Short mmCIF file of C-alpha atoms in Angstrom, two decimals:
data_model
loop_
_atom_site.label_atom_id
_atom_site.label_comp_id
_atom_site.label_asym_id
_atom_site.label_seq_id
_atom_site.Cartn_x
_atom_site.Cartn_y
_atom_site.Cartn_z
CA GLY A 1216 8.60 -25.39 15.81
CA ALA A 1217 7.75 -22.20 17.55
CA GLY A 1218 7.00 -20.14 14.46
CA VAL A 1219 5.48 -20.43 11.01
CA SER A 1220 7.72 -22.52 8.80
CA GLN A 1221 7.77 -22.30 5.03
CA SER A 1222 9.55 -24.44 2.48
CA PRO A 1223 11.35 -24.21 0.22
CA ARG A 1224 12.87 -20.84 1.10
CA TYR A 1225 14.01 -20.41 -2.49
CA LYS A 1226 12.69 -21.96 -5.65
CA VAL A 1227 13.80 -21.42 -9.20
CA ALA A 1228 11.46 -22.73 -11.85
CA LYS A 1229 11.48 -22.70 -15.60
CA ARG A 1230 8.46 -21.10 -17.19
CA GLY A 1231 5.75 -23.69 -17.54
CA GLN A 1232 6.80 -25.82 -14.58
CA ASP A 1233 4.50 -26.54 -11.67
CA VAL A 1234 5.60 -25.60 -8.16
CA ALA A 1235 4.35 -26.39 -4.67
CA LEU A 1236 5.03 -24.23 -1.65
CA ARG A 1237 4.49 -25.54 1.84
CA CYS A 1238 3.43 -23.77 5.02
CA ASP A 1239 3.55 -25.21 8.54
CA PRO A 1240 1.58 -22.84 10.75
CA ILE A 1241 1.94 -22.49 14.48
CA SER A 1242 0.37 -25.51 16.12
CA GLY A 1243 -3.27 -24.97 16.95
CA HIS A 1244 -3.70 -21.84 14.89
CA VAL A 1245 -7.11 -21.76 13.30
CA SER A 1246 -6.54 -19.16 10.63
CA LEU A 1247 -4.04 -19.44 7.80
CA PHE A 1248 -3.34 -16.89 5.10
CA TRP A 1249 -1.27 -16.76 1.95
CA TYR A 1250 0.09 -13.46 0.66
CA GLN A 1251 2.13 -12.63 -2.43
CA GLN A 1252 4.82 -9.97 -2.21
CA ALA A 1253 6.32 -8.68 -5.43
CA LEU A 1254 9.69 -6.97 -5.31
CA GLY A 1255 9.45 -3.55 -3.69
CA GLN A 1256 5.76 -3.92 -2.92
CA GLY A 1257 3.64 -4.70 0.07
CA PRO A 1258 2.15 -8.15 0.49
CA GLU A 1259 -1.11 -8.82 -1.30
CA PHE A 1260 -3.76 -11.19 -0.03
CA LEU A 1261 -4.21 -14.44 -1.90
CA THR A 1262 -6.37 -16.73 0.19
CA TYR A 1263 -7.63 -17.52 3.69
CA PHE A 1264 -8.36 -20.77 5.50
CA GLN A 1265 -10.26 -21.29 8.70
CA ASN A 1266 -9.21 -24.77 9.74
CA GLU A 1267 -9.56 -26.85 6.57
CA ALA A 1268 -12.15 -24.60 4.96
CA GLN A 1269 -10.99 -22.15 2.34
CA LEU A 1270 -13.26 -19.23 3.10
CA ASP A 1271 -11.80 -16.65 0.76
CA LYS A 1272 -9.78 -17.19 -2.38
CA SER A 1273 -10.60 -13.94 -4.07
CA GLY A 1274 -6.96 -12.86 -4.22
CA LEU A 1275 -5.70 -15.80 -6.26
CA PRO A 1276 -4.53 -14.19 -9.54
CA SER A 1277 -5.64 -16.96 -11.88
CA ASP A 1278 -6.90 -20.51 -12.00
CA ARG A 1279 -3.27 -21.63 -12.17
CA PHE A 1280 -3.09 -20.93 -8.44
CA PHE A 1281 -4.52 -23.46 -6.04
CA ALA A 1282 -4.27 -23.75 -2.26
CA GLU A 1283 -5.29 -26.45 0.13
CA ARG A 1284 -5.22 -27.24 3.84
CA PRO A 1285 -6.77 -30.71 3.96
CA GLU A 1286 -6.36 -31.46 7.67
CA GLY A 1287 -6.56 -27.94 8.98
CA SER A 1288 -2.86 -27.69 9.67
CA VAL A 1289 -0.22 -27.73 6.91
CA SER A 1290 -1.12 -25.83 3.78
CA THR A 1291 0.22 -26.05 0.25
CA LEU A 1292 0.09 -23.36 -2.41
CA LYS A 1293 0.41 -24.81 -5.87
CA ILE A 1294 1.12 -22.85 -9.00
CA GLN A 1295 0.68 -24.59 -12.30
CA ARG A 1296 2.41 -23.66 -15.54
CA THR A 1297 4.41 -20.90 -13.88
CA GLN A 1298 4.87 -17.60 -15.66
CA GLN A 1299 7.49 -14.92 -15.13
CA GLU A 1300 4.95 -12.65 -13.48
CA ASP A 1301 4.55 -15.27 -10.75
CA SER A 1302 8.02 -14.41 -9.48
CA ALA A 1303 7.54 -13.10 -5.95
CA VAL A 1304 7.88 -13.99 -2.30
CA TYR A 1305 4.96 -16.04 -1.06
CA LEU A 1306 4.25 -15.42 2.59
CA CYS A 1307 2.21 -17.63 4.86
CA ALA A 1308 0.71 -16.36 8.10
CA SER A 1309 -1.31 -17.93 10.86
CA SER A 1310 -3.41 -16.66 13.72
CA SER A 1311 -5.08 -18.17 16.75
CA SER A 1312 -8.06 -15.92 16.13
CA SER A 1313 -10.84 -17.37 13.99
CA ARG A 1314 -11.64 -13.89 12.76
CA GLY A 1315 -8.05 -12.99 12.02
CA THR A 1316 -8.19 -9.79 14.01
CA GLY A 1317 -5.50 -10.96 16.33
CA GLU A 1318 -1.82 -10.93 15.74
CA LEU A 1319 -0.71 -12.59 12.54
CA PHE A 1320 2.50 -14.59 12.67
CA PHE A 1321 4.30 -14.66 9.36
CA GLY A 1322 6.81 -17.11 8.02
CA GLU A 1323 9.98 -16.01 6.26
CA GLY A 1324 8.43 -16.67 2.90
CA SER A 1325 9.22 -18.73 -0.17
CA ARG A 1326 10.97 -16.75 -2.86
CA LEU A 1327 9.94 -17.99 -6.31
CA THR A 1328 11.90 -17.02 -9.38
CA VAL A 1329 10.52 -18.05 -12.73
CA LEU A 1330 13.01 -17.97 -15.59
CA ALA B 151 -12.24 0.96 -1.87
CA GLN B 152 -9.73 0.21 0.85
CA LYS B 153 -6.27 1.60 0.39
CA VAL B 154 -3.16 2.31 2.42
CA THR B 155 -0.64 4.91 1.30
CA GLN B 156 2.90 5.15 2.57
CA ALA B 157 4.27 8.07 0.65
CA GLN B 158 7.81 7.75 1.98
CA THR B 159 9.65 5.13 -0.05
CA GLU B 160 12.92 5.34 1.84
CA ILE B 161 14.18 7.31 4.82
CA SER B 162 17.79 7.56 5.94
CA VAL B 163 18.71 8.77 9.40
CA VAL B 164 21.70 8.72 11.67
CA GLU B 165 21.56 6.74 14.86
CA LYS B 166 19.80 8.48 17.76
CA GLU B 167 17.68 10.63 15.49
CA ASP B 168 13.90 10.47 15.82
CA VAL B 169 12.01 9.40 12.72
CA THR B 170 8.32 9.33 11.79
CA LEU B 171 6.86 6.99 9.22
CA ASP B 172 3.62 8.19 7.68
CA CYS B 173 0.56 6.12 6.90
CA VAL B 174 -2.69 7.33 5.37
CA TYR B 175 -5.60 4.98 4.83
CA GLU B 176 -8.91 4.98 3.00
CA THR B 177 -11.93 2.95 3.96
CA ARG B 178 -15.69 3.28 4.00
CA ASP B 179 -16.01 0.91 6.94
CA THR B 180 -16.76 2.34 10.36
CA THR B 181 -15.10 -0.58 12.09
CA TYR B 182 -11.62 -1.54 11.07
CA TYR B 183 -8.17 -2.33 12.42
CA LEU B 184 -4.82 -0.77 11.63
CA PHE B 185 -1.48 -2.50 11.95
CA TRP B 186 2.20 -1.82 11.65
CA TYR B 187 4.61 -4.59 10.68
CA LYS B 188 8.38 -4.62 10.45
CA GLN B 189 10.14 -6.64 7.74
CA PRO B 190 13.84 -7.15 8.45
CA PRO B 191 16.15 -8.51 5.74
CA SER B 192 15.33 -12.08 6.75
CA GLY B 193 11.90 -11.54 5.22
CA GLU B 194 9.36 -12.39 7.89
CA LEU B 195 6.86 -9.75 8.87
CA VAL B 196 7.00 -8.91 12.56
CA PHE B 197 3.88 -7.58 14.22
CA LEU B 198 4.34 -4.26 16.01
CA ILE B 199 0.91 -2.94 16.87
CA ARG B 200 -2.82 -3.25 16.21
CA ARG B 201 -5.38 -0.50 16.81
CA ASN B 202 -9.11 -0.64 16.26
CA SER B 203 -11.02 2.24 14.80
CA PHE B 204 -12.75 3.09 18.06
CA ASP B 205 -9.56 3.58 20.01
CA GLU B 206 -7.83 6.80 19.09
CA GLN B 207 -5.56 6.88 22.07
CA ASN B 208 -1.95 7.25 21.13
CA GLU B 209 0.28 4.44 22.24
CA ILE B 210 3.86 4.26 23.37
CA SER B 211 5.94 1.12 23.66
CA GLY B 212 9.53 1.77 24.56
CA ARG B 213 11.08 3.80 21.75
CA TYR B 214 8.03 3.27 19.53
CA SER B 215 4.94 5.44 19.49
CA TRP B 216 1.90 5.62 17.29
CA ASN B 217 -0.38 8.55 16.50
CA PHE B 218 -3.83 7.56 15.25
CA GLN B 219 -6.02 10.38 13.93
CA LYS B 220 -9.35 9.45 12.37
CA SER B 221 -9.96 13.04 11.27
CA THR B 222 -7.05 12.82 8.86
CA SER B 223 -7.19 9.03 8.33
CA SER B 224 -3.61 8.72 9.47
CA PHE B 225 -1.76 6.24 11.64
CA ASN B 226 1.80 7.47 11.92
CA PHE B 227 4.67 5.62 13.58
CA THR B 228 7.54 7.33 15.37
CA ILE B 229 10.80 5.75 16.46
CA THR B 230 12.62 7.75 19.08
CA ALA B 231 16.40 7.60 19.31
CA SER B 232 16.70 5.28 16.33
CA GLN B 233 19.18 2.42 16.33
CA VAL B 234 20.91 0.51 13.56
CA VAL B 235 18.76 -2.53 14.41
CA ASP B 236 15.70 -0.52 13.44
CA SER B 237 16.79 -0.70 9.80
CA ALA B 238 14.04 -2.57 7.97
CA VAL B 239 11.02 -2.07 5.78
CA TYR B 240 7.96 -0.99 7.71
CA PHE B 241 4.46 -1.70 6.49
CA CYS B 242 1.21 -0.12 7.55
CA ALA B 243 -1.86 -2.29 6.98
CA LEU B 244 -5.64 -2.03 7.17
CA LEU B 245 -7.92 -4.90 8.17
CA MET B 246 -11.54 -4.64 7.26
CA ASN B 247 -14.16 -5.99 9.59
CA THR B 248 -15.95 -7.91 6.91
CA GLY B 249 -15.95 -11.33 8.49
CA PHE B 250 -13.28 -12.71 6.20
CA GLN B 251 -9.92 -11.31 6.96
CA LYS B 252 -7.77 -9.51 4.46
CA LEU B 253 -4.98 -7.21 5.33
CA VAL B 254 -4.45 -4.41 2.84
CA PHE B 255 -0.82 -3.32 3.00
CA GLY B 256 0.86 -0.14 1.96
CA THR B 257 3.93 -0.28 -0.23
CA GLY B 258 6.23 0.07 2.76
CA THR B 259 8.87 2.51 3.90
CA ARG B 260 12.48 1.40 3.97
CA LEU B 261 14.28 2.84 6.97
CA LEU B 262 18.05 2.98 6.94
CA VAL B 263 19.72 3.88 10.21
CA SER B 264 23.42 4.48 9.93
CA PRO B 265 25.87 4.53 12.85
#
């Protein structure tokens, strides 16, 4: 597709369940980012990939959060043993710039609700 | 510490009014980038503008204009002759030139333009 695609758009999980969120970046984009956006807040950085290398994961809130991009294209954000505070929209963004200073293209996000 | 403050939580205007969205940032870096993004109800963040810290020229793009003032650490956004389609949440963001890219977002300003 032409833009960043995320799936699922909506996910409801029971507390303690594991979830996986998928991001298909724009083809050929080197940089891929995950952000977490709580209700009424601005997005907060989670992690950054340059191709398949995860260069920064300092924003991941706990070791229950794990992200991968094994072939330098599609990325998956996995959350284990979900908690209510994990409820948020998870945004994926990609950029053709290896330094990320160029325009970021965001997906529509995956809204996670943990009951 | 890097921080972006958008003091206006919500602004309501009537169509054709001009409106200015404020953004104040904090950073110790001498090189940085500032961004504005628009988030319509569909959820994706739409890039509007990027400025680097060495370019203080104001910019105009159609009905949009931006006023960057390093002396006051502000990067304000004005919409002239607002339209209903401008209704969205607008985020100001700061990108540090640290090698690994993290956007620091403000909490956003919700703009409601009524007919």
